[in-house]
Amino acid sequence: AQKVTQAQTEISVVEKEDVTLDCVYETRDTTYYLFWYKQPPSGELVFLIRRNSFDEQNEISGRYSWNFQKSTSSFNFTITASQVVDSAVYFCALSERESTGNQFYFGTGTSLTVIP
Amino acid sequence: GAVVSQHPSWVICKSGTSVKIECRSLDFQATTMFWYRQFPKQSLMLMATSNEGSKATYEQGVEKDKFLINHASLTLSTLTVTSAHPEDSSFYICSAHGSGGLSDTQYFGPGTRLTVL
């Protein structure tokens, strides 16, 4: 079963529009971490945010904001006033505590294209 | 912040040759390192978990004799693709699990793009 689901495969928006990328996760652990990464065409993963399971406060960082809702097991990511430089693939990931280290489970990614 | 490097960043090789990829944690000790591969337009798939001083744990479907992993020190893990074939062409990414104050997350390397001709 997929532990992290990103239902949106591809999204296109016009520059300056807001866009929300959805992420739904599944875990039985009470302690876990959720992440969002950006992967531009160069391939290198760019860390955006980490959220632990005990902190449901929403976070805003510039044009980025995240909505963590344990009740719906969702960790959605919103980009406000999108820009062409936001075009990339975005991955949501879940980290559960394992005895050998925290194993990451990645979603399938959402490819965002911002059209000028 | 914690930094993980990979070398080489890209490599092209002939079919049948072996390629070694290095993953280094530059400013912290990594007791555990992970190796992922990513095919074009797909997600990252975990290949194996590497613990310093012990054998790697491979995910189902990953041939351990083909993808040799060595984690000889707390800052270095290597992935060797033996007898590479065109279907091994992929983007390989490593990550390092920190210890102590960095124990809550993984730090990803920039990736190595392997092309097998």
XYZ file of C-alpha atoms in Angstrom:
233
model
C 0.000 0.000 0.000
C 1.224 3.452 -0.819
C 2.224 5.281 2.338
C 2.299 8.687 0.697
C -0.174 9.635 -1.982
C 0.141 12.630 -4.215
C -2.928 12.379 -6.371
C -1.992 15.247 -8.653
C 0.502 14.041 -11.225
C 0.801 17.290 -13.152
C -0.465 20.780 -12.529
C -0.205 23.833 -14.749
C -0.971 27.306 -13.523
C -0.510 30.761 -14.898
C 2.032 32.933 -13.168
C 0.714 34.737 -10.081
C -1.984 32.181 -9.468
C -2.065 30.287 -6.179
C -1.654 26.520 -6.302
C -2.072 23.788 -3.705
C -0.290 20.472 -3.909
C -2.007 17.677 -2.048
C -0.361 15.017 0.078
C -2.069 12.239 2.006
C -0.084 9.850 4.153
C -0.632 6.614 6.003
C 1.134 5.469 9.143
C 0.485 3.656 12.389
C 3.322 5.363 14.198
C 2.520 8.121 16.646
C 5.880 9.747 16.029
C 6.659 10.532 12.445
C 7.868 13.334 10.218
C 6.519 14.795 7.047
C 8.566 16.556 4.434
C 8.248 18.441 1.226
C 11.066 18.540 -1.313
C 11.416 20.395 -4.559
C 13.262 18.741 -7.418
C 14.170 21.124 -10.226
C 15.361 19.795 -13.588
C 18.912 19.569 -12.252
C 17.729 16.686 -10.094
C 18.999 17.785 -6.712
C 16.387 17.564 -3.997
C 15.778 20.883 -2.305
C 14.491 20.612 1.246
C 11.455 22.799 1.872
C 10.007 21.792 5.208
C 9.948 19.158 7.921
C 7.033 18.781 10.274
C 6.818 16.356 13.175
C 3.627 14.579 14.073
C 3.139 16.516 17.291
C 3.152 19.904 15.694
C -0.002 20.647 13.777
C 0.592 24.335 13.500
C 0.409 25.568 9.986
C 3.540 27.186 8.708
C 4.168 30.016 6.342
C 7.485 30.833 4.742
C 7.284 33.633 2.250
C 5.040 32.492 -0.585
C 4.973 28.933 0.752
C 2.548 27.617 3.308
C 1.749 24.191 4.648
C -1.446 22.833 6.132
C -0.978 19.780 8.346
C -4.187 18.023 9.398
C -3.790 14.805 11.361
C -7.532 14.192 11.274
C -7.383 13.708 7.522
C -3.741 12.547 7.361
C -2.933 15.333 4.985
C -0.019 17.686 4.605
C -0.844 20.051 1.788
C 1.476 22.626 0.319
C 0.348 25.947 -1.112
C 2.358 28.314 -3.253
C 0.934 31.810 -3.339
C 1.469 34.064 -6.342
C 3.325 31.391 -8.253
C 6.390 32.226 -10.292
C 8.051 30.538 -13.245
C 10.952 29.524 -10.968
C 8.502 27.423 -8.995
C 8.255 25.019 -11.914
C 9.601 21.700 -10.648
C 8.552 18.334 -9.328
C 7.487 18.421 -5.716
C 7.689 15.376 -3.490
C 5.954 14.788 -0.219
C 7.665 12.269 2.061
C 6.978 10.448 5.296
C 9.627 9.335 7.734
C 8.842 6.706 10.314
C 11.145 5.746 13.085
C 12.864 2.475 12.281
C 15.444 0.697 14.353
C 18.033 1.080 11.621
C 17.307 4.687 10.923
C 14.438 6.736 9.681
C 13.158 5.250 6.457
C 11.705 7.659 3.978
C 8.633 6.981 1.910
C 8.224 9.280 -1.039
C 5.065 10.117 -2.865
C 5.039 9.863 -6.626
C 5.536 13.580 -6.999
C 3.568 16.411 -8.542
C 5.015 18.146 -11.561
C 4.200 21.834 -11.403
C 4.471 24.039 -14.451
C 4.049 27.763 -14.033
C 3.250 29.426 -17.314
C 4.466 32.995 -17.757
C 23.445 22.796 7.689
C 24.433 19.204 7.107
C 25.914 18.504 3.700
C 26.086 15.310 1.709
C 28.159 15.047 -1.440
C 28.152 12.523 -4.239
C 30.848 11.750 -6.726
C 30.716 11.677 -9.640
C 27.745 13.868 -10.458
C 27.374 12.135 -13.780
C 29.013 9.212 -15.510
C 28.753 7.548 -18.878
C 30.081 4.032 -19.252
C 30.042 1.139 -21.642
C 27.832 -1.847 -21.095
C 29.568 -4.497 -19.016
C 31.760 -2.163 -17.018
C 31.464 -1.379 -13.329
C 30.828 2.052 -11.890
C 31.441 3.218 -8.350
C 29.486 6.079 -6.816
C 30.610 7.693 -3.586
C 28.411 9.302 -0.987
C 30.022 11.398 1.734
C 28.640 13.205 4.728
C 30.855 16.250 4.892
C 30.223 17.721 8.312
C 28.562 15.017 10.357
C 28.788 11.328 11.070
C 26.232 9.149 9.379
C 25.574 5.801 10.970
C 23.055 4.985 8.291
C 23.014 5.862 4.630
C 20.339 5.142 2.081
C 20.607 4.602 -1.653
C 17.763 5.497 -3.980
C 17.307 5.317 -7.697
C 15.003 7.453 -9.737
C 13.912 6.768 -13.285
C 12.799 9.685 -15.448
C 9.543 11.214 -14.310
C 9.226 8.766 -11.450
C 9.622 8.921 -7.718
C 12.614 7.922 -5.662
C 12.746 4.230 -4.928
C 14.762 2.986 -1.978
C 17.331 0.415 -3.051
C 19.139 -0.348 0.163
C 19.945 0.783 3.660
C 23.593 0.884 4.548
C 24.868 0.784 8.113
C 28.451 1.521 8.943
C 30.439 -1.631 9.555
C 27.725 -4.086 8.583
C 26.107 -5.514 5.490
C 23.568 -3.445 3.656
C 19.898 -4.324 3.735
C 18.440 -4.471 0.250
C 14.873 -3.812 -0.741
C 12.907 -6.518 -2.436
C 13.777 -6.843 -6.084
C 17.196 -5.203 -5.811
C 20.057 -7.528 -6.739
C 22.697 -7.288 -4.051
C 25.323 -8.910 -6.245
C 24.767 -6.267 -8.872
C 24.559 -3.252 -6.612
C 27.409 -3.590 -4.153
C 27.241 -1.286 -1.178
C 30.089 -0.620 1.181
C 29.790 1.627 4.217
C 33.346 1.516 5.479
C 33.307 4.631 7.621
C 30.887 6.990 9.313
C 31.262 9.474 6.487
C 31.486 7.344 3.365
C 29.276 4.852 1.602
C 29.863 3.565 -1.904
C 27.528 2.000 -4.424
C 29.118 -0.061 -7.173
C 27.004 -0.988 -10.157
C 28.660 -4.121 -11.469
C 28.470 -5.188 -15.104
C 26.261 -2.231 -15.890
C 23.670 -2.496 -18.625
C 21.558 0.164 -20.324
C 18.610 -0.625 -18.068
C 20.753 0.461 -15.108
C 20.807 3.980 -16.500
C 19.163 6.068 -13.832
C 19.601 8.860 -11.339
C 21.114 7.526 -8.114
C 20.669 9.523 -4.935
C 22.119 8.818 -1.532
C 21.054 10.179 1.792
C 22.679 10.152 5.180
C 20.949 9.771 8.474
C 22.478 12.000 11.071
C 23.297 11.161 14.634
C 22.915 13.157 17.793
C 21.284 16.465 17.040
C 20.783 15.524 13.409
C 19.056 12.260 14.132
C 15.607 13.297 13.064
C 16.087 13.526 9.355
C 17.996 12.473 6.323
C 20.200 14.682 4.258
C 20.245 14.047 0.540
C 23.142 14.171 -1.848
C 22.864 15.945 -5.194
C 22.557 12.701 -7.120
C 24.601 10.864 -9.749
C 23.272 10.462 -13.241
C 24.437 7.161 -14.747
C 24.157 6.497 -18.446
C 25.133 3.075 -19.712
C 25.720 2.843 -23.440
